[in-house]
GROMACS .gro file of C-alpha atoms in nm:
model
  336
    1MET     CA    1  -9.248   5.729  -2.043
    2SER     CA    2  -9.055   5.422  -2.107
    3THR     CA    3  -9.132   5.116  -1.887
    4LEU     CA    4  -8.857   4.921  -1.717
    5ILE     CA    5  -8.849   4.620  -1.921
    6GLU     CA    6  -8.818   4.898  -2.244
    7LYS     CA    7  -8.522   5.066  -2.072
    8ILE     CA    8  -8.364   4.719  -2.000
    9ALA     CA    9  -8.377   4.658  -2.378
   10SER     CA   10  -8.298   4.995  -2.473
   11ASP     CA   11  -7.985   5.057  -2.706
   12GLU     CA   12  -7.825   5.272  -2.437
   13VAL     CA   13  -7.865   5.004  -2.152
   14ILE     CA   14  -7.756   4.695  -2.370
   15ASP     CA   15  -7.451   4.874  -2.516
   16ILE     CA   16  -7.346   4.974  -2.166
   17ALA     CA   17  -7.384   4.613  -2.058
   18PHE     CA   18  -7.192   4.497  -2.366
   19GLN     CA   19  -6.907   4.727  -2.319
   20TRP     CA   20  -6.871   4.628  -1.955
   21LEU     CA   21  -6.888   4.229  -2.063
   22CYS     CA   22  -6.623   4.311  -2.305
   23GLN     CA   23  -6.400   4.484  -2.056
   24LYS     CA   24  -6.484   4.202  -1.795
   25ARG     CA   25  -6.366   3.939  -2.033
   26GLU     CA   26  -6.088   4.098  -2.257
   27HIS     CA   27  -5.813   3.821  -2.134
   28TYR     CA   28  -6.021   3.530  -2.196
   29HIS     CA   29  -5.901   3.268  -2.422
   30PRO     CA   30  -5.904   3.324  -2.800
   31ASN     CA   31  -6.181   3.067  -2.836
   32ALA     CA   32  -6.412   3.214  -2.563
   33ASP     CA   33  -6.753   3.323  -2.661
   34VAL     CA   34  -6.690   3.693  -2.600
   35TRP     CA   35  -6.488   3.701  -2.938
   36GLN     CA   36  -6.772   3.541  -3.159
   37VAL     CA   37  -7.016   3.776  -2.981
   38ARG     CA   38  -6.824   4.075  -3.036
   39ARG     CA   39  -6.761   3.978  -3.409
   40TRP     CA   40  -7.120   3.936  -3.469
   41TRP     CA   41  -7.280   4.176  -3.223
   42HIS     CA   42  -7.464   4.402  -3.486
   43GLU     CA   43  -7.667   4.099  -3.543
   44LYS     CA   44  -7.718   3.943  -3.172
   45LYS     CA   45  -7.808   4.310  -3.037
   46PRO     CA   46  -8.146   4.313  -3.222
   47LEU     CA   47  -8.218   3.939  -3.148
   48ILE     CA   48  -8.151   3.968  -2.777
   49GLN     CA   49  -8.361   4.294  -2.740
   50GLY     CA   50  -8.666   4.125  -2.926
   51GLN     CA   51  -8.657   3.830  -2.683
   52ILE     CA   52  -8.644   4.057  -2.393
   53LEU     CA   53  -8.939   4.291  -2.513
   54SER     CA   54  -9.134   4.009  -2.625
   55GLY     CA   55  -9.106   3.812  -2.282
   56GLN     CA   56  -8.956   3.510  -2.467
   57TYR     CA   57  -8.586   3.558  -2.295
   58GLN     CA   58  -8.497   3.243  -2.067
   59PHE     CA   59  -8.198   3.220  -1.854
   60ARG     CA   60  -7.965   2.915  -1.933
   61GLU     CA   61  -7.830   2.685  -1.665
   62LEU     CA   62  -7.515   2.777  -1.467
   63ARG     CA   63  -7.233   2.549  -1.391
   64LEU     CA   64  -7.104   2.442  -1.071
   65ILE     CA   65  -6.734   2.511  -0.975
   66ARG     CA   66  -6.608   2.317  -0.717
   67GLY     CA   67  -6.320   2.462  -0.512
   68LYS     CA   68  -6.086   2.345  -0.239
   69GLU     CA   69  -6.278   2.529   0.028
   70GLU     CA   70  -6.635   2.646  -0.132
   71SER     CA   71  -6.839   2.599  -0.460
   72PHE     CA   72  -6.983   2.870  -0.644
   73GLU     CA   73  -7.231   2.901  -0.953
   74TRP     CA   74  -7.105   3.043  -1.262
   75TRP     CA   75  -7.326   3.207  -1.528
   76SER     CA   76  -7.107   3.045  -1.836
   77SER     CA   77  -7.321   3.215  -2.108
   78LEU     CA   78  -7.191   3.541  -2.208
   79MET     CA   79  -7.548   3.675  -2.301
   80VAL     CA   80  -7.698   3.566  -1.979
   81ALA     CA   81  -7.425   3.791  -1.803
   82LEU     CA   82  -7.518   4.092  -2.047
   83VAL     CA   83  -7.896   4.047  -1.965
   84LEU     CA   84  -7.795   4.030  -1.607
   85LYS     CA   85  -7.599   4.356  -1.608
   86ALA     CA   86  -7.867   4.522  -1.824
   87ILE     CA   87  -8.129   4.454  -1.547
   88THR     CA   88  -7.885   4.572  -1.270
   89ILE     CA   89  -7.817   4.915  -1.455
   90VAL     CA   90  -8.181   4.963  -1.492
   91LEU     CA   91  -8.295   4.850  -1.161
   92THR     CA   92  -8.001   5.034  -0.964
   93GLU     CA   93  -8.128   5.363  -1.090
   94HIS     CA   94  -8.496   5.266  -1.007
   95LEU     CA   95  -8.441   5.144  -0.673
   96LYS     CA   96  -8.201   5.420  -0.557
   97PRO     CA   97  -8.476   5.642  -0.375
   98VAL     CA   98  -8.590   5.343  -0.164
   99LEU     CA   99  -8.254   5.194  -0.066
  100SER     CA  100  -8.112   5.300   0.246
  101PRO     CA  101  -7.797   5.525   0.263
  102ARG     CA  102  -7.663   5.335   0.553
  103CYS     CA  103  -7.608   5.043   0.299
  104PHE     CA  104  -7.265   5.101   0.226
  105HIS     CA  105  -7.163   4.830  -0.025
  106LEU     CA  106  -7.405   4.995  -0.297
  107ALA     CA  107  -7.245   5.206  -0.546
  108GLY     CA  108  -7.202   5.570  -0.452
  109HIS     CA  109  -7.288   5.485  -0.081
  110GLY     CA  110  -6.907   5.504   0.046
  111GLY     CA  111  -6.791   5.124   0.005
  112LEU     CA  112  -6.614   4.944   0.258
  113LYS     CA  113  -6.373   5.189   0.367
  114GLY     CA  114  -6.679   5.452   0.401
  115ALA     CA  115  -6.845   5.208   0.662
  116VAL     CA  116  -6.531   5.169   0.846
  117ARG     CA  117  -6.484   5.527   0.876
  118ALA     CA  118  -6.855   5.597   0.989
  119VAL     CA  119  -6.834   5.354   1.265
  120ALA     CA  120  -6.484   5.479   1.376
  121GLU     CA  121  -6.607   5.816   1.376
  122ASN     CA  122  -6.911   5.734   1.606
  123LEU     CA  123  -6.750   5.510   1.877
  124SER     CA  124  -6.678   5.802   2.146
  125GLU     CA  125  -7.058   5.901   2.136
  126ASN     CA  126  -7.149   5.555   2.226
  127THR     CA  127  -7.105   5.282   2.474
  128PHE     CA  128  -7.254   4.954   2.352
  129VAL     CA  129  -7.220   4.748   2.002
  130PHE     CA  130  -7.410   4.488   1.843
  131ARG     CA  131  -7.226   4.356   1.549
  132THR     CA  132  -7.339   4.061   1.351
  133ASP     CA  133  -7.393   3.916   1.001
  134VAL     CA  134  -7.622   3.657   0.829
  135LYS     CA  135  -7.555   3.286   0.825
  136SER     CA  136  -7.484   3.174   0.462
  137TYR     CA  137  -7.646   3.447   0.335
  138TYR     CA  138  -7.671   3.425  -0.039
  139ALA     CA  139  -7.769   3.069  -0.021
  140SER     CA  140  -8.045   3.111   0.264
  141ILE     CA  141  -8.257   3.394   0.080
  142ASN     CA  142  -8.610   3.290   0.057
  143HIS     CA  143  -8.729   3.323  -0.326
  144SER     CA  144  -9.093   3.401  -0.225
  145ILE     CA  145  -9.020   3.670   0.085
  146LEU     CA  146  -8.764   3.808  -0.170
  147MET     CA  147  -8.990   3.852  -0.441
  148GLU     CA  148  -9.269   3.993  -0.204
  149ILE     CA  149  -9.037   4.277  -0.125
  150VAL     CA  150  -8.927   4.334  -0.488
  151GLY     CA  151  -9.294   4.346  -0.577
  152LYS     CA  152  -9.351   4.643  -0.340
  153TYR     CA  153  -9.104   4.868  -0.564
  154VAL     CA  154  -9.096   4.683  -0.911
  155ARG     CA  155  -9.448   4.673  -1.089
  156ASP     CA  156  -9.358   4.569  -1.436
  157GLU     CA  157  -9.439   4.211  -1.486
  158ALA     CA  158  -9.197   4.144  -1.738
  159VAL     CA  159  -8.919   4.253  -1.526
  160LEU     CA  160  -9.064   4.036  -1.242
  161CYS     CA  161  -9.054   3.742  -1.487
  162LEU     CA  162  -8.716   3.799  -1.550
  163LEU     CA  163  -8.620   3.844  -1.194
  164TRP     CA  164  -8.792   3.498  -1.130
  165GLY     CA  165  -8.591   3.328  -1.400
  166TYR     CA  166  -8.296   3.479  -1.244
  167LEU     CA  167  -8.389   3.312  -0.922
  168ARG     CA  168  -8.539   2.968  -1.008
  169ARG     CA  169  -8.235   2.868  -1.177
  170TYR     CA  170  -8.069   2.538  -1.245
  171VAL     CA  171  -7.718   2.435  -1.231
  172SER     CA  172  -7.526   2.153  -1.421
  173ASP     CA  173  -7.276   1.946  -1.204
  174GLY     CA  174  -7.067   1.701  -1.397
  175GLY     CA  175  -7.409   1.610  -1.618
  176ASN     CA  176  -7.672   1.635  -1.339
  177TYR     CA  177  -7.926   1.930  -1.329
  178ILE     CA  178  -8.006   2.064  -0.995
  179ASP     CA  179  -8.293   2.286  -0.947
  180ILE     CA  180  -8.209   2.592  -0.735
  181THR     CA  181  -8.515   2.670  -0.518
  182GLU     CA  182  -8.354   2.906  -0.239
  183GLY     CA  183  -8.092   3.172  -0.254
  184ILE     CA  184  -7.929   3.415  -0.517
  185ALA     CA  185  -7.610   3.328  -0.706
  186LEU     CA  186  -7.271   3.450  -0.630
  187GLY     CA  187  -7.047   3.630  -0.891
  188CYS     CA  188  -7.335   3.775  -1.068
  189PRO     CA  189  -7.373   4.157  -1.107
  190LEU     CA  190  -7.735   4.141  -0.994
  191SER     CA  191  -7.706   3.986  -0.665
  192PRO     CA  192  -7.552   4.263  -0.473
  193LEU     CA  193  -7.845   4.460  -0.551
  194ILE     CA  194  -8.074   4.210  -0.483
  195GLY     CA  195  -7.896   4.102  -0.164
  196ALA     CA  196  -7.935   4.484  -0.051
  197LEU     CA  197  -8.301   4.485  -0.113
  198PHE     CA  198  -8.374   4.181   0.057
  199LEU     CA  199  -8.246   4.324   0.398
  200LYS     CA  200  -8.438   4.667   0.330
  201PRO     CA  201  -8.691   4.586   0.620
  202LEU     CA  202  -8.380   4.582   0.845
  203ASP     CA  203  -8.275   4.933   0.712
  204ASP     CA  204  -8.639   5.052   0.768
  205ARG     CA  205  -8.656   4.922   1.146
  206MET     CA  206  -8.345   5.084   1.228
  207ALA     CA  207  -8.391   5.386   1.095
  208GLN     CA  208  -8.728   5.401   1.275
  209LEU     CA  209  -8.551   5.327   1.606
  210GLY     CA  210  -8.274   5.616   1.545
  211CYS     CA  211  -8.015   5.381   1.601
  212PHE     CA  212  -7.634   5.444   1.454
  213TYR     CA  213  -7.630   5.182   1.196
  214VAL     CA  214  -7.394   5.067   0.926
  215ARG     CA  215  -7.463   4.773   0.675
  216TYR     CA  216  -7.223   4.621   0.422
  217MET     CA  217  -7.427   4.358   0.261
  218ASP     CA  218  -7.544   4.105   0.533
  219ASP     CA  219  -7.278   4.243   0.757
  220TRP     CA  220  -7.379   4.517   1.027
  221VAL     CA  221  -7.289   4.725   1.322
  222ILE     CA  222  -7.543   4.894   1.583
  223LEU     CA  223  -7.408   5.167   1.844
  224ALA     CA  224  -7.616   5.249   2.112
  225PRO     CA  225  -7.552   5.501   2.414
  226THR     CA  226  -7.743   5.273   2.664
  227ARG     CA  227  -7.796   4.931   2.719
  228TRP     CA  228  -8.172   4.983   2.707
  229LYS     CA  229  -8.126   5.123   2.359
  230LEU     CA  230  -7.920   4.843   2.248
  231ARG     CA  231  -8.136   4.578   2.360
  232LYS     CA  232  -8.444   4.735   2.184
  233ALA     CA  233  -8.202   4.737   1.850
  234ILE     CA  234  -8.140   4.372   1.920
  235LYS     CA  235  -8.498   4.272   1.963
  236ALA     CA  236  -8.609   4.453   1.650
  237THR     CA  237  -8.316   4.293   1.451
  238ASN     CA  238  -8.455   3.941   1.587
  239GLN     CA  239  -8.776   4.021   1.488
  240VAL     CA  240  -8.687   4.103   1.130
  241MET     CA  241  -8.466   3.842   1.090
  242ASN     CA  242  -8.737   3.571   1.160
  243GLU     CA  243  -8.992   3.765   0.914
  244LEU     CA  244  -8.700   3.710   0.665
  245LYS     CA  245  -8.618   3.334   0.764
  246VAL     CA  246  -8.251   3.395   0.814
  247LEU     CA  247  -8.012   3.326   1.101
  248LYS     CA  248  -7.732   3.551   1.275
  249HIS     CA  249  -7.408   3.385   1.239
  250PRO     CA  250  -7.306   3.247   1.578
  251ASP     CA  251  -6.924   3.286   1.538
  252LYS     CA  252  -6.965   3.654   1.392
  253THR     CA  253  -7.183   3.815   1.645
  254PHE     CA  254  -7.073   4.022   1.920
  255ILE     CA  255  -7.275   4.199   2.190
  256GLY     CA  256  -7.117   4.416   2.465
  257ARG     CA  257  -6.927   4.711   2.527
  258ILE     CA  258  -6.710   4.913   2.284
  259ALA     CA  259  -6.453   4.914   2.550
  260ARG     CA  260  -6.373   4.546   2.479
  261GLY     CA  261  -6.329   4.624   2.120
  262PHE     CA  262  -6.499   4.430   1.815
  263ASP     CA  263  -6.392   4.356   1.455
  264PHE     CA  264  -6.593   4.464   1.160
  265LEU     CA  265  -6.487   4.447   0.785
  266GLY     CA  266  -6.147   4.315   0.879
  267TYR     CA  267  -6.065   4.600   1.086
  268TRP     CA  268  -6.049   4.622   1.463
  269PHE     CA  269  -6.239   4.901   1.637
  270SER     CA  270  -6.170   5.011   2.033
  271PRO     CA  271  -6.146   5.328   2.232
  272ALA     CA  272  -5.774   5.313   2.153
  273GLY     CA  273  -5.822   5.378   1.776
  274LEU     CA  274  -5.891   5.203   1.457
  275GLY     CA  275  -5.658   4.884   1.390
  276ILE     CA  276  -5.665   4.556   1.180
  277ALA     CA  277  -5.857   4.277   1.337
  278PRO     CA  278  -5.649   3.967   1.446
  279LYS     CA  279  -5.824   3.744   1.233
  280THR     CA  280  -5.740   3.950   0.910
  281VAL     CA  281  -5.353   3.923   0.974
  282GLU     CA  282  -5.365   3.570   1.049
  283ARG     CA  283  -5.527   3.512   0.715
  284MET     CA  284  -5.245   3.731   0.525
  285VAL     CA  285  -4.994   3.539   0.724
  286GLU     CA  286  -5.126   3.212   0.626
  287ASN     CA  287  -5.152   3.317   0.259
  288VAL     CA  288  -4.780   3.436   0.257
  289ALA     CA  289  -4.689   3.115   0.433
  290ARG     CA  290  -4.860   2.924   0.160
  291LEU     CA  291  -4.719   3.127  -0.119
  292TYR     CA  292  -4.384   3.040   0.050
  293GLU     CA  293  -4.432   2.670   0.095
  294HIS     CA  294  -4.524   2.659  -0.276
  295CYS     CA  295  -4.200   2.833  -0.383
  296ALA     CA  296  -4.340   3.144  -0.530
  297PRO     CA  297  -4.087   3.404  -0.618
  298SER     CA  298  -4.011   3.672  -0.379
  299GLU     CA  299  -4.155   3.925  -0.605
  300ARG     CA  300  -4.506   3.741  -0.611
  301ILE     CA  301  -4.515   3.730  -0.220
  302GLU     CA  302  -4.376   4.102  -0.218
  303ALA     CA  303  -4.674   4.210  -0.446
  304TYR     CA  304  -4.928   4.002  -0.259
  305PHE     CA  305  -4.823   4.194   0.064
  306GLN     CA  306  -4.822   4.528  -0.083
  307ARG     CA  307  -5.157   4.483  -0.225
  308TRP     CA  308  -5.288   4.394   0.119
  309TRP     CA  309  -5.117   4.662   0.260
  310ARG     CA  310  -5.275   4.922   0.025
  311TRP     CA  311  -5.613   4.777   0.151
  312VAL     CA  312  -5.496   4.858   0.524
  313LYS     CA  313  -5.365   5.229   0.458
  314GLY     CA  314  -5.703   5.296   0.311
  315GLY     CA  315  -5.889   5.265   0.659
  316ILE     CA  316  -5.584   5.349   0.906
  317SER     CA  317  -5.460   5.683   1.027
  318PRO     CA  318  -5.105   5.771   0.928
  319LYS     CA  319  -5.027   5.770   1.319
  320ARG     CA  320  -5.102   5.428   1.349
  321LEU     CA  321  -4.937   5.282   1.033
  322SER     CA  322  -4.612   5.283   1.129
  323VAL     CA  323  -4.675   5.077   1.441
  324ILE     CA  324  -4.905   4.831   1.255
  325ARG     CA  325  -4.649   4.800   0.989
  326ARG     CA  326  -4.361   4.704   1.210
  327SER     CA  327  -4.584   4.423   1.393
  328VAL     CA  328  -4.733   4.263   1.034
  329THR     CA  329  -4.385   4.278   0.899
  330GLN     CA  330  -4.234   4.082   1.196
  331ARG     CA  331  -4.546   3.806   1.175
  332VAL     CA  332  -4.448   3.789   0.790
  333MET     CA  333  -4.077   3.754   0.846
  334GLN     CA  334  -4.134   3.468   1.105
  335CYS     CA  335  -4.331   3.285   0.854
  336THR     CA  336  -4.097   3.308   0.573
   0.00000   0.00000   0.00000
């Protein structure tokens, strides 16, 4: 039987990762490194496989990309992205038996719309809700705690060394190099899987309590029929979060009766039925207004709205769609 590191370096997995990367970067500039790698792939492939198997592979630095509202780290090297994808492919299959089916953001677990439908279908059987997420989740993940969790399910030392290299990275910021000692990288194919595994202790505690529980990355909802059962779930959640050294987001935490309504993943849940969260509509209207102020063509504004509306339709029943569309359309007309 092949070890995990042998599977990562295998022809099958490396070729799948390469095809994924080519597809992701098919619209890149003609001078981008993807075209050189594609041209000389027959030579580069055995080299990268040899480095992985010998334990000599090392991750290169990331670049810090600064935006107007937030910054993110970018794995600029194509080969780094390829190796991370190969690790993701193998570990996804390896960890599938131990990851909770209530973690909906993982492939095959239902996705965002599956999480929304599961919550909506269980509202009538419960009275109370606890909804929260982790403050600065990716940035706050403790490496030692994470690797202790990983080590329970991954025993291949070569793979663990690769994972440490992925975590203990360094970032180039205008000529300065910053060592990263906490958190995982955004925009990385491996991070959603690692992010799911880090909160596995929470998944396990909720399963032991028998609560209705849905998690989408670091955003989760717990429903309970009684106040006592809800308090027990909240206490268990706080204990796990203390153990993991993460904090609840104060602005995104709601504890109370379902009858008051609550938002989750952009939708609004209440006894009246599933709707769109007010904040979601506000963000859409702001984006439309910004496009209008920047003199964007009407076709571009319409295309943005249609994409947003397709997202809405994926979770709302046909009976409520017409009412919601009239209300949303009026808001958009007001801002344009």
